[in-house]
Amino acid sequence: MSFEANGDRAAFQLRFRSLVGEANEFTCPCDAAGHVVMDEMSERGAARRFMNLLGSPNWISGVALCSSNTAAINRMVYGWYPYPDYAQTNCIVLFGHNPKQHSWTPIYNAIRRAQERGAKLIVMDPRKSESAERADLWLPLKPGTDAAMCFGWLKVILDEELYDKAFVEKWTTGFAEFRKRVDEFPLVRVAAITGVAPELIAQAARMYATTGPAVIPWTPITDQQRNSTSAIRLMCSLRALCGYVDVPGGELLHGFHPDIIHESELELHDALPEAQRAKQLGADKHPAFTYRGTAALGEPAKRVWGYEWPNIVSGSYMANPSAVFRAMADGDPYPVKAFVTLGNNTLMSFANMQLIQRAMMNQDLIVAVEHFRTPTAQLADYILPGDAWLERNCLSDAFGWTAIYRPSQKVVEPPGECRGVYHFWRELAIRMGLGEQFPWATNEDVLDFRLQRMGMTFETFAEKHPYHLHKPRYRKYEQAGFATPSGRVELRSIILGELGFDPLPYWRDEPPHDPAWPLTMFMGVREDEYFQTGHRHIAALRTRSPEPRMFVAAVTAAHAGLVEGQWAQVVTPQGRVKLRTAIRAEMPERTVRVPHGWWLPERPEGDGTLSGAWEYADAQICPDDDDYLDMEQGIPHLKGIPCNVRAIEAPAHWVK
Ligand SMILES: Nc1nc2c(c(=O)[nH]1)N[C@H]1C(S)=C(S)[C@@H](COP(=O)(O)OP(=O)(O)OC[C@H]3O[C@@H](n4cnc5c(=O)[nH]c(N)nc54)[C@H](O)[C@@H]3O)O[C@H]1N2
Ligand SMILES: Nc1nc2c(c(=O)[nH]1)N[C@H]1C(S)=C(S)[C@@H](COP(=O)(O)OP(=O)(O)OC[C@H]3O[C@@H](n4cnc5c(=O)[nH]c(N)nc54)[C@H](O)[C@@H]3O)O[C@H]1N2
Ligand SMILES: [Mo]
């Protein structure tokens, strides 16, 4: 085995091309430019601004599967996406989410501190995770059954009258119907779906309702399920029914920082003509986070938060990724011809990788703004070198989620021709005749503009404030109501009802069991060494985690005739990947865990595997047909996909 031994971008021999030299060659048909951003860099405003001015509604992002979809659904229930008050809470509930020392570190620290103060921890996880080990209660539910689990909790809380009646009466709508729906879930039914004993479910529900104020932090797990929308709405309902919304120790609806111009405001959603908005791909079938799905929230947002287009965690007003890939591949309902991917390893970061490659191959133009020649970048016509987070100034507000701002200062100049995100969009805008709308010459000018109400430049702000927030105000809804059409917490969603969906949360069963697929696979558990699809070129990290592994219980391995370290194939109705067998006591039986994001940067390009992506990347075994998409959002189910495993010869790459 050998691979490039350093993390230097130069080692990857990017075909550096300066944007200025190439931009004149770009063409982006107005209603047909697809564009992907997973924006870690607080400059998403520029991207959305460019797209809106250009006239394209087809912006998509990896956050469709990670928190921005949660944010969009939370807005439907109570008008903002709440943030936990870890410092004062008495009980923390983790639906899968497993913050560790090297993954989600600040939240890990916050939870540890809360536990030291005596706060309770409840963890729902099919696997005995690190968090489960430290929990007061661990509920080992079956993958993908979180929504049913929430129904079980609600059943106990309503039956035993553990909810906040005064709040429910004054501040919710649809309670009677909601309650009827919950009554369809006696604990025996919930136990049958989730595999967790009724007594344990009841114990956890009681602990949540009576040890409050409690918090249910965001989890990506329910961002990636067939019942995602219902699961998220049910978590919102739990918070509301127990009276934990916008109270100390509960979950706070931050709204905007009053003195800092938020990024949503730079996005100019108003500039996108209605006719173009109407062309947003996927909005007909899966509208939840699209312009269509969020339209009814505009007026309430203005009433409560003072601005019509809050874009919490960047993903509101976004097209449906699967629909965009289908249009790119097949020209249906209209052709998409140009694709800009920036800070997103598109090919490997959604489901149905087969479709994504077909989609990319059918483009007239692909531009990747990257650090590395990722499998996605390898398919691009142009690769532009992006700068990195230590090479730019940034103002972070948790992607528009909180009203807490933190500066992050540039510590080194970007090497060579690497340029920032704002620079990219501005230069492109200038060449497309949209320059007037990008009056700030540099990213620093944008930051200064955003801070002008505070009477500070970015530089002075960064010197004075490691973070900046105003004193939190609680129960703000008592003044202006909630930012929903009814002004209340919508247990029964007026918006989803009008979009043609069940206005109440529901449980949608798995497709009937097919004996060809005796096992269940779930995607994920982040590897400490890597971030998503990145970093596998760094030798020190690769030595610790050299190859992709699948994790199974000893009985599952024995049944498939596999031993520790043996190479195997995980096969699903969508495709197959190669992984090395790792036997783990914490894995439940008949369950297979596949890690996300494997490819082999050391592999020479041009051998037909896109540097191993076509052998090892999980996205090729995740389907995105209707059975495996959440209905309201159209995002794929990564937690509980039918599969099988079998032994294979070690792939040539690994034979020394
Ligand atoms: N199949 C499948 N799909 C998934 C998931 C899964 O588990 N399985 N997980 C989902 C989740 S939780 C998430 S968050 C998303 C993440 O999806 P992505 O956003 O695609 O995340 P990464 O794989 O980290 O890819 C980011 C790319 O950006 C580049 N990059 C990093 N920093 C910068 C920068 O400053 N500038 C530029 N120009 N480029 C930069 C990196 O080199 C990397 O190639 O994927 C989601 N999609
Ligand atoms: N080092 C490192 N840190 C990272 C990342 C990384 O790649 N590397 N990625 C970052 C990103 S973008 C994200 S989104 C987070 C993700 O980090 P987490 O939110 O912790 O998510 P995972 O590690 O994928 O899985 C967490 C737990 O969910 C359990 N689980 C699996 N399926 C289900 C299910 O259906 N229901 C329930 N209740 N539990 C289930 C798994 O067994 C696992 O223990 O980590 C972030 N931090
Ligand atoms: Mo994520």
PDB file of N, CA, C and O and ligand atoms in Angstrom, residues 65-66 104 218 220 526 532, ligand 3:
ATOM      1  N   LEU A  65     -29.193  17.258   3.936  1.00  0.00           N
ATOM      2  CA  LEU A  65     -29.144  16.032   4.736  1.00  0.00           C
ATOM      3  C   LEU A  65     -28.538  16.290   6.097  1.00  0.00           C
ATOM      4  O   LEU A  65     -28.152  15.350   6.789  1.00  0.00           O
ATOM      5  N   CYS A  66     -28.403  17.525   6.456  1.00  0.00           N
ATOM      6  CA  CYS A  66     -27.680  17.813   7.693  1.00  0.00           C
ATOM      7  C   CYS A  66     -28.092  19.159   8.244  1.00  0.00           C
ATOM      8  O   CYS A  66     -27.506  20.168   7.907  1.00  0.00           O
ATOM      9  N   TRP A 104     -17.737  17.099  16.954  1.00  0.00           N
ATOM     10  CA  TRP A 104     -18.759  17.925  17.618  1.00  0.00           C
ATOM     11  C   TRP A 104     -18.283  18.260  19.039  1.00  0.00           C
ATOM     12  O   TRP A 104     -19.018  18.152  20.005  1.00  0.00           O
ATOM     13  N   TRP A 218     -30.157  19.115  18.193  1.00  0.00           N
ATOM     14  CA  TRP A 218     -30.228  18.676  16.800  1.00  0.00           C
ATOM     15  C   TRP A 218     -29.482  17.356  16.631  1.00  0.00           C
ATOM     16  O   TRP A 218     -28.453  17.126  17.271  1.00  0.00           O
ATOM     17  N   PRO A 220     -28.281  14.695  13.267  1.00  0.00           N
ATOM     18  CA  PRO A 220     -28.357  14.446  11.818  1.00  0.00           C
ATOM     19  C   PRO A 220     -29.099  13.148  11.507  1.00  0.00           C
ATOM     20  O   PRO A 220     -29.477  12.902  10.366  1.00  0.00           O
ATOM     21  N   ARG A 526     -19.164   8.919  12.443  1.00  0.00           N
ATOM     22  CA  ARG A 526     -18.032   9.612  11.844  1.00  0.00           C
ATOM     23  C   ARG A 526     -16.737   9.051  12.375  1.00  0.00           C
ATOM     24  O   ARG A 526     -16.628   8.725  13.551  1.00  0.00           O
ATOM     25  N   GLN A 532     -15.919  13.896   7.009  1.00  0.00           N
ATOM     26  CA  GLN A 532     -16.740  13.508   5.865  1.00  0.00           C
ATOM     27  C   GLN A 532     -15.877  12.808   4.815  1.00  0.00           C
ATOM     28  O   GLN A 532     -15.207  11.844   5.134  1.00  0.00           O
TER      29      GLN A 532
HETATM   30 MO    MO B   3     -23.331  16.699   8.657  1.00  0.00          MO
END
